[in-house]
Short mmCIF file of C-alpha atoms in Angstrom, two decimals:
data_model
loop_
_atom_site.label_atom_id
_atom_site.label_comp_id
_atom_site.label_asym_id
_atom_site.label_seq_id
_atom_site.Cartn_x
_atom_site.Cartn_y
_atom_site.Cartn_z
CA MET A 1 -3.97 -2.76 14.69
CA LYS A 2 -3.52 -6.42 13.78
CA ASN A 3 -0.77 -6.79 11.21
CA LYS A 4 -2.34 -6.65 7.78
CA THR A 5 -0.87 -6.97 4.32
CA PHE A 6 -0.62 -3.86 2.22
CA THR A 7 -3.49 -5.11 0.06
CA GLU A 8 -5.71 -5.53 3.13
CA LEU A 9 -4.86 -1.99 4.24
CA ARG A 10 -5.78 -0.67 0.79
CA LYS A 11 -9.06 -2.58 0.62
CA ARG A 12 -10.10 -1.23 4.01
CA LYS A 13 -10.34 2.29 2.62
CA PHE A 14 -10.43 2.07 -1.19
CA SER A 15 -12.77 -0.16 -3.16
CA THR A 16 -10.46 -0.32 -6.18
CA ARG A 17 -6.75 -0.21 -6.82
CA ALA A 18 -7.35 2.56 -9.40
CA GLU A 19 -9.01 4.73 -6.76
CA PHE A 20 -6.07 4.16 -4.41
CA ALA A 21 -3.53 4.91 -7.15
CA ARG A 22 -5.25 8.23 -7.94
CA ALA A 23 -5.27 9.15 -4.25
CA ILE A 24 -1.53 8.65 -3.88
CA GLY A 25 -0.62 10.02 -7.32
CA VAL A 26 0.84 6.92 -8.98
CA HIS A 27 -0.14 4.80 -11.96
CA GLU A 28 -2.35 1.81 -11.20
CA SER A 29 0.44 -0.56 -12.28
CA THR A 30 2.72 0.97 -9.65
CA ALA A 31 0.10 0.39 -6.96
CA LEU A 32 -0.20 -3.21 -8.17
CA ARG A 33 3.56 -3.65 -7.84
CA TYR A 34 3.38 -2.34 -4.27
CA GLU A 35 0.66 -4.87 -3.47
CA ARG A 36 2.53 -7.76 -5.03
CA GLY A 37 5.74 -6.88 -3.21
CA VAL A 38 7.59 -6.41 -6.49
CA TYR A 39 8.36 -2.74 -5.92
CA ASN A 40 8.77 -0.75 -2.73
CA PRO A 41 7.65 2.86 -2.57
CA PRO A 42 10.34 5.47 -1.94
CA LEU A 43 10.83 6.18 1.76
CA THR A 44 9.71 9.75 1.19
CA GLU A 45 6.29 8.43 0.07
CA LEU A 46 5.60 6.41 3.23
CA PRO A 47 3.94 9.31 5.11
CA LYS A 48 1.59 9.94 2.15
CA LEU A 49 0.71 6.24 1.95
CA ALA A 50 0.05 6.05 5.69
CA LYS A 51 -2.15 9.14 5.59
CA SER A 52 -4.16 7.90 2.61
CA LEU A 53 -4.67 4.50 4.26
CA ASP A 54 -5.48 5.97 7.71
CA CYS A 55 -2.74 4.00 9.43
CA SER A 56 0.78 4.45 10.74
CA ILE A 57 3.96 4.33 8.69
CA GLU A 58 4.87 1.23 10.67
CA ASP A 59 1.63 -0.47 9.51
CA VAL A 60 2.50 0.37 5.89
CA VAL A 61 6.01 -1.06 6.20
CA ILE A 62 4.78 -4.21 7.94
CA GLY A 63 2.09 -4.58 5.27
CA LEU A 64 4.63 -4.24 2.47
CA LEU A 65 6.88 -6.84 4.11
CA ALA A 66 3.93 -9.20 4.55
CA GLU A 67 3.21 -8.99 0.81
CA ARG A 68 6.75 -10.18 0.06
CA ARG A 69 6.36 -13.21 2.31
CA GLN A 70 3.26 -14.46 0.53
#
């Protein structure tokens, strides 16, 4: 998979941030902080994020890092 930002990964599967937040069990503001690179999810949550986004944990981590660079 081409390296994508976390936001791009989310938009591939979920049409709204609220829908994504419900799927992973966090508040919408927390999902927004993930996308903006302000807050990183706990390491224990990475498998759940990867599963919900249909990608690898590596893709999630790369996506989160890409958000911080923007």
